[in-house]
mmCIF file of C-alpha atoms in Angstrom:
data_model
loop_
_atom_site.group_PDB
_atom_site.id
_atom_site.type_symbol
_atom_site.label_atom_id
_atom_site.label_comp_id
_atom_site.label_asym_id
_atom_site.label_seq_id
_atom_site.Cartn_x
_atom_site.Cartn_y
_atom_site.Cartn_z
ATOM 1 C CA UNK A 200 1.297 -24.860 129.176
ATOM 2 C CA UNK A 201 3.043 -27.640 131.080
ATOM 3 C CA UNK A 202 4.514 -31.046 130.288
ATOM 4 C CA UNK A 203 2.033 -33.941 130.324
ATOM 5 C CA UNK A 204 3.576 -37.400 130.815
ATOM 6 C CA UNK A 205 2.481 -39.622 127.899
ATOM 7 C CA UNK A 206 0.428 -42.712 128.665
ATOM 8 C CA UNK A 207 2.152 -46.090 128.326
ATOM 9 C CA UNK A 208 0.978 -47.712 125.113
ATOM 10 C CA UNK A 209 1.001 -51.287 123.896
ATOM 11 C CA UNK A 210 0.844 -52.709 120.387
ATOM 12 C CA UNK A 211 -2.549 -52.149 118.826
ATOM 13 C CA UNK A 212 -3.559 -49.194 121.036
ATOM 14 C CA UNK A 213 -5.233 -46.383 119.150
ATOM 15 C CA UNK A 214 -4.200 -42.803 119.745
ATOM 16 C CA UNK A 215 -7.241 -40.553 119.979
ATOM 17 C CA UNK A 216 -7.178 -36.984 118.719
ATOM 18 C CA UNK A 217 -7.361 -35.701 122.295
ATOM 19 C CA UNK A 218 -4.436 -37.907 123.390
ATOM 20 C CA UNK A 219 -2.421 -36.891 120.330
ATOM 21 C CA UNK A 220 -3.053 -33.208 121.017
ATOM 22 C CA UNK A 221 -2.056 -33.532 124.669
ATOM 23 C CA UNK A 222 0.783 -36.063 124.508
ATOM 24 C CA UNK A 223 2.397 -35.110 121.222
ATOM 25 C CA UNK A 224 1.418 -31.640 120.041
ATOM 26 C CA UNK A 225 1.254 -29.890 123.425
ATOM 27 C CA UNK A 226 4.416 -31.575 124.704
ATOM 28 C CA UNK A 227 6.313 -30.538 121.559
ATOM 29 C CA UNK A 228 5.102 -26.972 122.009
ATOM 30 C CA UNK A 229 6.233 -27.127 125.633
ATOM 31 C CA UNK A 230 9.690 -28.416 124.653
ATOM 32 C CA UNK A 231 10.271 -26.138 121.679
ATOM 33 C CA UNK A 232 7.893 -23.266 122.243
ATOM 34 C CA UNK A 233 8.706 -19.701 123.106
ATOM 35 C CA UNK A 234 10.663 -19.892 126.315
ATOM 36 C CA UNK A 235 11.505 -16.704 128.123
ATOM 37 C CA UNK A 236 14.839 -15.130 127.211
ATOM 38 C CA UNK A 237 16.400 -12.063 128.807
ATOM 39 C CA UNK A 238 19.317 -10.790 126.695
ATOM 40 C CA UNK A 239 21.215 -7.777 127.992
ATOM 41 C CA UNK A 240 23.849 -5.797 126.118
ATOM 42 C CA UNK A 241 24.748 -2.998 128.501
ATOM 43 C CA UNK A 242 26.702 0.124 127.515
ATOM 44 C CA UNK A 243 26.789 1.926 130.856
ATOM 45 C CA UNK A 244 30.373 3.164 131.071
ATOM 46 C CA UNK A 245 32.996 1.444 133.180
ATOM 47 C CA UNK A 246 32.546 -0.423 136.438
ATOM 48 C CA UNK A 247 35.390 -0.567 138.949
ATOM 49 C CA UNK A 248 35.866 -2.673 142.050
ATOM 50 C CA UNK A 249 38.531 -2.631 144.772
ATOM 51 C CA UNK A 250 37.022 -5.162 147.156
ATOM 52 C CA UNK A 251 37.891 -8.723 148.085
ATOM 53 C CA UNK A 252 34.294 -9.365 149.170
ATOM 54 C CA UNK A 253 31.496 -10.218 146.779
ATOM 55 C CA UNK A 254 29.570 -7.287 145.306
ATOM 56 C CA UNK A 255 26.959 -6.894 142.576
ATOM 57 C CA UNK A 256 28.396 -5.474 139.357
ATOM 58 C CA UNK A 257 25.232 -3.439 138.713
ATOM 59 C CA UNK A 258 22.072 -4.220 140.699
ATOM 60 C CA UNK A 259 19.944 -2.102 138.373
ATOM 61 C CA UNK A 260 21.098 -3.083 134.878
ATOM 62 C CA UNK A 261 22.754 -6.490 135.288
ATOM 63 C CA UNK A 262 20.228 -8.183 137.571
ATOM 64 C CA UNK A 263 17.352 -9.445 135.426
ATOM 65 C CA UNK A 264 14.293 -11.219 136.777
ATOM 66 C CA UNK A 265 12.903 -14.164 134.841
ATOM 67 C CA UNK A 266 9.707 -16.151 135.416
ATOM 68 C CA UNK A 267 10.338 -19.856 134.843
ATOM 69 C CA UNK A 268 8.050 -22.785 134.220
ATOM 70 C CA UNK A 269 10.684 -25.487 133.589
ATOM 71 C CA UNK A 270 13.176 -24.794 136.385
ATOM 72 C CA UNK A 271 16.070 -24.872 133.872
ATOM 73 C CA UNK A 272 18.092 -21.919 132.611
ATOM 74 C CA UNK A 273 21.032 -21.367 130.315
ATOM 75 C CA UNK A 274 23.179 -18.447 131.464
ATOM 76 C CA UNK A 275 25.859 -16.761 129.363
ATOM 77 C CA UNK A 276 28.106 -13.805 130.153
ATOM 78 C CA UNK A 277 30.895 -11.950 128.331
ATOM 79 C CA UNK A 278 32.663 -8.751 129.288
ATOM 80 C CA UNK A 279 35.945 -6.886 128.816
ATOM 81 C CA UNK A 280 38.102 -6.655 131.950
ATOM 82 C CA UNK A 281 41.437 -5.153 132.972
ATOM 83 C CA UNK A 282 43.201 -4.268 136.232
ATOM 84 C CA UNK A 283 45.423 -1.552 137.671
ATOM 85 C CA UNK A 284 48.449 -3.897 137.730
ATOM 86 C CA UNK A 285 49.496 -7.399 136.729
ATOM 87 C CA UNK A 286 48.358 -10.561 138.516
ATOM 88 C CA UNK A 287 45.106 -9.207 139.953
ATOM 89 C CA UNK A 288 42.799 -12.146 140.652
ATOM 90 C CA UNK A 289 39.237 -11.519 139.507
ATOM 91 C CA UNK A 290 36.394 -13.834 140.540
ATOM 92 C CA UNK A 291 32.968 -13.836 138.874
ATOM 93 C CA UNK A 292 29.820 -15.478 140.147
ATOM 94 C CA UNK A 293 26.086 -15.409 139.703
ATOM 95 C CA UNK A 294 23.579 -14.860 142.462
ATOM 96 C CA UNK A 295 20.137 -16.412 142.100
ATOM 97 C CA UNK A 296 17.514 -15.073 144.490
ATOM 98 C CA UNK A 297 20.172 -13.761 146.868
ATOM 99 C CA UNK A 298 22.367 -16.886 146.951
ATOM 100 C CA UNK A 299 25.637 -17.175 145.038
ATOM 101 C CA UNK A 300 25.916 -20.421 143.083
ATOM 102 C CA UNK A 301 29.721 -20.741 142.893
ATOM 103 C CA UNK A 302 32.198 -21.699 145.577
ATOM 104 C CA UNK A 303 34.575 -19.398 147.444
ATOM 105 C CA UNK A 304 36.118 -18.289 144.134
ATOM 106 C CA UNK A 305 32.808 -18.149 142.263
ATOM 107 C CA UNK A 306 32.117 -19.663 138.856
ATOM 108 C CA UNK A 307 35.347 -18.453 137.292
ATOM 109 C CA UNK A 308 38.625 -16.971 138.545
ATOM 110 C CA UNK A 309 41.020 -15.202 136.194
ATOM 111 C CA UNK A 310 44.287 -13.309 136.519
ATOM 112 C CA UNK A 311 44.037 -9.781 135.100
ATOM 113 C CA UNK A 312 46.659 -7.282 134.004
ATOM 114 C CA UNK A 313 46.456 -3.794 132.488
ATOM 115 C CA UNK A 314 45.417 -5.022 129.019
ATOM 116 C CA UNK A 315 41.686 -5.252 128.285
ATOM 117 C CA UNK A 316 40.552 -8.799 127.519
ATOM 118 C CA UNK A 317 37.286 -10.654 127.239
ATOM 119 C CA UNK A 318 36.249 -13.079 129.948
ATOM 120 C CA UNK A 319 33.182 -15.217 129.450
ATOM 121 C CA UNK A 320 31.311 -18.110 130.964
ATOM 122 C CA UNK A 321 28.194 -20.096 130.276
ATOM 123 C CA UNK A 322 26.415 -22.612 132.426
ATOM 124 C CA UNK A 323 23.249 -24.620 132.592
ATOM 125 C CA UNK A 324 21.360 -24.506 135.896
ATOM 126 C CA UNK A 325 18.584 -26.968 136.794
ATOM 127 C CA UNK A 326 16.356 -27.507 139.800
ATOM 128 C CA UNK A 327 14.961 -23.997 140.135
ATOM 129 C CA UNK A 328 11.354 -23.783 141.213
ATOM 130 C CA UNK A 329 8.668 -22.570 138.839
ATOM 131 C CA UNK A 330 8.099 -18.857 139.330
ATOM 132 C CA UNK A 331 10.063 -15.623 139.411
ATOM 133 C CA UNK A 332 13.844 -15.599 139.985
ATOM 134 C CA UNK A 333 16.367 -12.766 140.045
ATOM 135 C CA UNK A 334 19.826 -13.322 138.568
ATOM 136 C CA UNK A 335 22.615 -10.973 139.608
ATOM 137 C CA UNK A 336 26.183 -10.798 138.262
ATOM 138 C CA UNK A 337 28.676 -10.694 141.156
ATOM 139 C CA UNK A 338 32.424 -10.029 141.337
ATOM 140 C CA UNK A 339 35.400 -9.562 143.634
ATOM 141 C CA UNK A 340 39.115 -8.874 143.190
ATOM 142 C CA UNK A 341 41.870 -10.275 145.409
ATOM 143 C CA UNK A 342 43.846 -7.014 145.543
ATOM 144 C CA UNK A 343 44.027 -3.725 143.674
ATOM 145 C CA UNK A 344 41.322 -2.585 141.284
ATOM 146 C CA UNK A 345 39.475 -4.473 138.559
ATOM 147 C CA UNK A 346 37.592 -2.701 135.782
ATOM 148 C CA UNK A 347 34.768 -3.962 133.582
ATOM 149 C CA UNK A 348 34.397 -1.957 130.374
ATOM 150 C CA UNK A 349 30.834 -1.233 129.324
ATOM 151 C CA UNK A 350 30.614 0.987 126.274
ATOM 152 C CA UNK A 351 29.889 0.788 122.550
ATOM 153 C CA UNK A 352 33.234 -0.957 121.901
ATOM 154 C CA UNK A 353 32.948 -3.461 124.750
ATOM 155 C CA UNK A 354 29.345 -3.961 125.859
ATOM 156 C CA UNK A 355 28.638 -6.269 128.756
ATOM 157 C CA UNK A 356 26.586 -9.241 127.559
ATOM 158 C CA UNK A 357 24.425 -11.205 129.968
ATOM 159 C CA UNK A 358 21.836 -13.636 128.689
ATOM 160 C CA UNK A 359 19.472 -15.842 130.642
ATOM 161 C CA UNK A 360 17.205 -18.235 128.763
ATOM 162 C CA UNK A 361 14.692 -20.713 130.067
ATOM 163 C CA UNK A 362 15.459 -24.114 128.641
#
């Protein structure tokens, strides 16, 4: 079902059952109906990275594909990170259909140390075409090694919802 622009009405115009069903009922279903949601809570062990170039965190488990009709998505991520030493700069980004959406430092850049802590981000993305899109979590570390915990105590959460 798609959005149907309502007709312009003037005082005294009658709203037929067909117009009501199309312009009111169907548009409300479109706006509030069951949009596609891909929630991931991954418990796959730990991920480590020692690279200052962008890499996928997990191309198999943290790279969902979503078919959109609206072109709008809400993306949320949370994960537990630590590093091999203090002041390791971690950058996180999201790749949509093979193109990263952040700048040189991604969506978020954080300084890590040896203590596990949660890093999260959420963003709203518009302007995607209708159809299938792959979303891939990307990361890099300025120096040393960064670790993303992924177990029962610290699952990696990635959610993508059509809006």
